[in-house]
PDB file of C-alpha atoms in Angstrom:
ATOM      1  CA  LEU A   1       5.823 -10.075  15.279  1.00 40.00           C
ATOM      2  CA  GLU A   2       9.550  -9.904  15.881  1.00 43.00           C
ATOM      3  CA  PHE A   3      10.069 -12.260  12.909  1.00 42.00           C
ATOM      4  CA  ARG A   4       8.185  -9.786  10.672  1.00 41.00           C
ATOM      5  CA  ARG A   5      10.341  -6.884  11.970  1.00 41.00           C
ATOM      6  CA  VAL A   6      13.502  -8.747  11.153  1.00 41.00           C
ATOM      7  CA  LEU A   7      12.245  -9.527   7.628  1.00 42.00           C
ATOM      8  CA  PHE A   8      11.491  -5.870   7.022  1.00 43.00           C
ATOM      9  CA  ARG A   9      14.820  -4.678   8.378  1.00 40.00           C
ATOM     10  CA  SER A  10      16.589  -7.112   6.058  1.00 38.00           C
ATOM     11  CA  VAL A  11      14.607  -5.901   3.047  1.00 40.00           C
ATOM     12  CA  ALA A  12      15.161  -2.264   4.001  1.00 41.00           C
ATOM     13  CA  SER A  13      18.886  -2.745   4.374  1.00 39.00           C
ATOM     14  CA  ARG A  14      19.365  -4.459   1.052  1.00 39.00           C
ATOM     15  CA  SER A  15      20.394  -2.179  -1.702  1.00 38.00           C
ATOM     16  CA  GLU A  16      18.228  -3.058  -4.582  1.00 41.00           C
ATOM     17  CA  ALA A  17      19.785  -2.869  -7.988  1.00 40.00           C
ATOM     18  CA  PRO A  18      18.093  -0.151 -10.035  1.00 40.00           C
ATOM     19  CA  THR A  19      15.454  -1.619 -12.196  1.00 43.00           C
ATOM     20  CA  GLU A  20      13.452  -0.015 -14.919  1.00 44.00           C
ATOM     21  CA  ASP A  21      11.635   2.471 -12.758  1.00 49.00           C
ATOM     22  CA  PRO A  22       7.952   2.746 -13.355  1.00 47.00           C
ATOM     23  CA  VAL A  23       8.738   6.245 -14.689  1.00 43.00           C
ATOM     24  CA  SER A  24       8.006   7.900 -11.330  1.00 61.00           C
ATOM     25  CA  VAL A  25       4.486   6.623 -11.455  1.00 66.00           C
ATOM     26  CA  GLY A  26       3.820   8.512  -8.238  1.00 67.00           C
ATOM     27  CA  SER A  27       4.838  11.915  -9.588  1.00 74.00           C
ATOM     28  CA  ARG A  28       2.413  14.425  -8.194  1.00 82.00           C
ATOM     29  CA  ARG A  29       0.284  11.705  -6.628  1.00 94.00           C
ATOM     30  CA  LEU A  30      -0.687  11.172  -2.999  1.00 97.00           C
ATOM     31  CA  ALA A  31      -0.494   7.779  -1.236  1.00 97.00           C
ATOM     32  CA  LEU A  32      -1.973   6.888   2.121  1.00 98.00           C
ATOM     33  CA  LEU A  33       0.016   4.089   3.837  1.00 98.00           C
ATOM     34  CA  VAL A  34      -1.619   2.213   6.722  1.00 98.00           C
ATOM     35  CA  ASP A  35       0.195  -0.324   8.890  1.00 97.00           C
ATOM     36  CA  ASP A  36       0.279  -0.721  12.622  1.00 96.00           C
ATOM     37  CA  MET A  37       4.006  -1.495  12.692  1.00 96.00           C
ATOM     38  CA  GLU A  38       6.187   1.614  12.585  1.00 97.00           C
ATOM     39  CA  ALA A  39       9.177  -0.233  11.005  1.00 96.00           C
ATOM     40  CA  VAL A  40       6.944  -1.445   8.134  1.00 96.00           C
ATOM     41  CA  ARG A  41       5.512   2.057   7.601  1.00 97.00           C
ATOM     42  CA  GLU A  42       8.990   3.534   7.401  1.00 97.00           C
ATOM     43  CA  VAL A  43      10.225   0.961   4.866  1.00 96.00           C
ATOM     44  CA  VAL A  44       7.187   1.101   2.639  1.00 97.00           C
ATOM     45  CA  ALA A  45       6.954   4.913   2.891  1.00 97.00           C
ATOM     46  CA  GLY A  46      10.581   5.125   1.707  1.00 96.00           C
ATOM     47  CA  GLN A  47       9.786   2.872  -1.207  1.00 96.00           C
ATOM     48  CA  LEU A  48       6.698   4.952  -2.171  1.00 96.00           C
ATOM     49  CA  LYS A  49       8.684   8.184  -1.858  1.00 95.00           C
ATOM     50  CA  SER A  50      11.406   6.796  -4.085  1.00 94.00           C
ATOM     51  CA  LEU A  51       8.660   6.074  -6.663  1.00 94.00           C
ATOM     52  CA  GLY A  52       7.668   9.732  -6.588  1.00 93.00           C
ATOM     53  CA  PHE A  53       4.690   9.652  -4.224  1.00 95.00           C
ATOM     54  CA  GLU A  54       3.864  12.108  -1.462  1.00 96.00           C
ATOM     55  CA  VAL A  55       3.032   9.828   1.496  1.00 97.00           C
ATOM     56  CA  LEU A  56       0.675  10.183   4.433  1.00 97.00           C
ATOM     57  CA  MET A  57       0.990   7.526   7.112  1.00 98.00           C
ATOM     58  CA  ALA A  58      -1.502   6.065   9.561  1.00 98.00           C
ATOM     59  CA  LYS A  59      -1.256   3.304  12.160  1.00 97.00           C
ATOM     60  CA  ASP A  60      -4.904   2.143  11.943  1.00 97.00           C
ATOM     61  CA  ALA A  61      -8.085   2.507   9.895  1.00 97.00           C
ATOM     62  CA  HIS A  62      -9.561   5.207  12.151  1.00 96.00           C
ATOM     63  CA  GLU A  63      -6.485   7.464  11.659  1.00 97.00           C
ATOM     64  CA  ALA A  64      -6.471   6.681   7.922  1.00 97.00           C
ATOM     65  CA  VAL A  65     -10.125   7.727   7.450  1.00 96.00           C
ATOM     66  CA  ALA A  66      -9.406  10.975   9.317  1.00 96.00           C
ATOM     67  CA  LEU A  67      -6.374  11.715   7.103  1.00 96.00           C
ATOM     68  CA  ALA A  68      -8.246  10.805   3.889  1.00 95.00           C
ATOM     69  CA  SER A  69     -11.060  13.197   4.804  1.00 94.00           C
ATOM     70  CA  ARG A  70      -8.628  16.091   5.140  1.00 95.00           C
ATOM     71  CA  VAL A  71      -7.088  15.935   1.670  1.00 95.00           C
ATOM     72  CA  ASN A  72      -8.553  17.096  -1.614  1.00 93.00           C
ATOM     73  CA  SER A  73      -7.229  14.247  -3.635  1.00 93.00           C
ATOM     74  CA  LEU A  74      -5.998  10.707  -2.876  1.00 97.00           C
ATOM     75  CA  ASP A  75      -4.574   8.452  -5.543  1.00 96.00           C
ATOM     76  CA  LEU A  76      -3.302   5.330  -3.746  1.00 97.00           C
ATOM     77  CA  LEU A  77      -4.055   3.426  -0.583  1.00 98.00           C
ATOM     78  CA  VAL A  78      -1.473   0.885   0.612  1.00 98.00           C
ATOM     79  CA  ALA A  79      -2.846  -0.940   3.648  1.00 97.00           C
ATOM     80  CA  ASP A  80      -1.991  -3.956   5.770  1.00 95.00           C
ATOM     81  CA  VAL A  81      -4.829  -6.464   5.839  1.00 93.00           C
ATOM     82  CA  SER A  82      -4.586  -6.879   9.617  1.00 91.00           C
ATOM     83  CA  LEU A  83      -5.103  -3.592  11.450  1.00 94.00           C
ATOM     84  CA  PRO A  84      -5.906  -2.876  15.087  1.00 94.00           C
ATOM     85  CA  GLY A  85      -9.110  -1.238  16.134  1.00 92.00           C
ATOM     86  CA  GLY A  86     -11.765  -3.447  14.670  1.00 91.00           C
ATOM     87  CA  LYS A  87     -11.504  -2.538  10.997  1.00 94.00           C
ATOM     88  CA  SER A  88      -9.331  -4.497   8.566  1.00 91.00           C
ATOM     89  CA  GLY A  89      -7.353  -3.041   5.669  1.00 93.00           C
ATOM     90  CA  ILE A  90      -9.930  -4.653   3.330  1.00 92.00           C
ATOM     91  CA  GLU A  91     -12.836  -2.870   5.079  1.00 93.00           C
ATOM     92  CA  LEU A  92     -10.831   0.375   5.041  1.00 96.00           C
ATOM     93  CA  ALA A  93     -10.206   0.098   1.322  1.00 94.00           C
ATOM     94  CA  ARG A  94     -13.879  -0.551   0.574  1.00 92.00           C
ATOM     95  CA  GLU A  95     -14.901   2.417   2.708  1.00 95.00           C
ATOM     96  CA  ILE A  96     -12.431   4.777   1.006  1.00 95.00           C
ATOM     97  CA  GLN A  97     -13.383   3.598  -2.487  1.00 93.00           C
ATOM     98  CA  VAL A  98     -17.038   4.345  -1.822  1.00 92.00           C
ATOM     99  CA  VAL A  99     -16.170   7.996  -1.276  1.00 91.00           C
ATOM    100  CA  ARG A 100     -13.218   8.081  -3.710  1.00 94.00           C
ATOM    101  CA  PRO A 101     -13.788   5.476  -6.384  1.00 93.00           C
ATOM    102  CA  GLN A 102     -10.679   6.515  -8.342  1.00 94.00           C
ATOM    103  CA  VAL A 103      -8.350   5.426  -5.500  1.00 96.00           C
ATOM    104  CA  LYS A 104      -6.119   2.512  -6.424  1.00 96.00           C
ATOM    105  CA  VAL A 105      -5.476  -0.021  -3.602  1.00 96.00           C
ATOM    106  CA  VAL A 106      -2.608  -2.291  -2.682  1.00 96.00           C
ATOM    107  CA  THR A 107      -3.366  -4.497   0.312  1.00 93.00           C
ATOM    108  CA  MET A 108      -0.511  -6.414   1.865  1.00 94.00           C
ATOM    109  CA  THR A 109      -0.152  -9.218   4.391  1.00 89.00           C
ATOM    110  CA  GLY A 110       2.679 -11.207   5.917  1.00 85.00           C
ATOM    111  CA  TYR A 111       0.525 -14.220   6.587  1.00 76.00           C
ATOM    112  CA  ASN A 112       0.145 -17.049   4.034  1.00 67.00           C
ATOM    113  CA  GLU A 113      -3.292 -18.083   5.335  1.00 60.00           C
ATOM    114  CA  ALA A 114      -4.604 -14.495   4.926  1.00 55.00           C
ATOM    115  CA  MET A 115      -3.803 -14.492   1.178  1.00 59.00           C
ATOM    116  CA  GLY A 116      -6.368 -17.230   0.550  1.00 59.00           C
ATOM    117  CA  ALA A 117      -9.070 -15.361   2.511  1.00 62.00           C
ATOM    118  CA  LEU A 118      -8.739 -12.077   0.602  1.00 65.00           C
ATOM    119  CA  PRO A 119     -11.422 -10.956  -1.832  1.00 67.00           C
ATOM    120  CA  GLU A 120     -10.819 -11.431  -5.492  1.00 71.00           C
ATOM    121  CA  PRO A 121      -8.619  -8.552  -6.620  1.00 68.00           C
ATOM    122  CA  ASP A 122      -9.668  -6.229  -9.451  1.00 75.00           C
ATOM    123  CA  PRO A 123      -6.423  -5.674 -11.369  1.00 72.00           C
ATOM    124  CA  ARG A 124      -7.707  -2.239 -12.553  1.00 80.00           C
ATOM    125  CA  ARG A 125      -8.282  -0.948  -8.989  1.00 89.00           C
ATOM    126  CA  TRP A 126      -6.965  -3.340  -6.330  1.00 90.00           C
ATOM    127  CA  ILE A 127      -4.006  -5.755  -6.007  1.00 90.00           C
ATOM    128  CA  HIS A 128      -2.875  -7.900  -3.044  1.00 89.00           C
ATOM    129  CA  LEU A 129       0.829  -8.395  -2.202  1.00 92.00           C
ATOM    130  CA  ARG A 130       2.600 -10.621   0.267  1.00 90.00           C
ATOM    131  CA  LYS A 131       5.083  -9.034   2.688  1.00 90.00           C
ATOM    132  CA  PRO A 132       7.933  -8.409   2.640  1.00 92.00           C
ATOM    133  CA  ILE A 133       7.562  -6.371  -0.569  1.00 93.00           C
ATOM    134  CA  ALA A 134      10.619  -5.469  -2.677  1.00 95.00           C
ATOM    135  CA  ARG A 135      10.640  -1.934  -4.072  1.00 95.00           C
ATOM    136  CA  SER A 136      10.641  -3.259  -7.649  1.00 94.00           C
ATOM    137  CA  THR A 137       7.542  -5.410  -6.922  1.00 95.00           C
ATOM    138  CA  LEU A 138       5.722  -2.500  -5.352  1.00 96.00           C
ATOM    139  CA  GLY A 139       6.742  -0.183  -8.191  1.00 95.00           C
ATOM    140  CA  ASN A 140       5.663  -2.629 -10.924  1.00 94.00           C
ATOM    141  CA  THR A 141       2.354  -3.283  -9.152  1.00 92.00           C
ATOM    142  CA  ILE A 142       1.554   0.382  -8.795  1.00 94.00           C
ATOM    143  CA  SER A 143       2.613   1.057 -12.377  1.00 92.00           C
ATOM    144  CA  THR A 144       0.229  -1.720 -13.513  1.00 90.00           C
ATOM    145  CA  LEU A 145      -2.661  -0.167 -11.586  1.00 91.00           C
ATOM    146  CA  PHE A 146      -2.102   3.289 -12.976  1.00 89.00           C
ATOM    147  CA  SER A 147      -1.304   2.166 -16.552  1.00 87.00           C
ATOM    148  CA  ARG A 148      -4.655   0.355 -16.650  1.00 68.00           C
ATOM    149  CA  GLU A 149      -6.334   3.597 -15.531  1.00 61.00           C
ATOM    150  CA  LEU A 150      -4.908   5.268 -18.640  1.00 54.00           C
ATOM    151  CA  GLY A 151      -5.892   2.372 -20.905  1.00 53.00           C
ATOM    152  CA  ALA A 152      -2.248   1.466 -21.553  1.00 45.00           C
ATOM    153  CA  GLY A 153      -2.391  -2.047 -20.117  1.00 42.00           C
TER     154      GLY A 153
END
């Protein structure tokens, strides 16, 4: 776990050169970020905010479901695959998409072996990323999800 923290600190401290921003793809959109590691939540939340999202944060699936039930609209779920409390990020995403089928999902993992065990992604609704995630990668991924929603991709 300490190795993962170090990786995220190094990614967070790098100043990324400005890339072609996905035109504030998150403007007026709400994202729910779920990760059990506070350092990861802080880094990814900062990335999402810089992309124009309002961000709610949860440390596990139980807290995420409670937060999701309190908002009128939810546009994006970004969840770690491995969460404490008996429910994975995959199970959480499926549960939320049953109630809110419009929600786009980005699942993330820092473990190579977990990538092979993930369900087949649906590029119109759900994409998997490997941690650590650069802001530009996250932005391009989210832009792809939402552009497909609009029929632009």
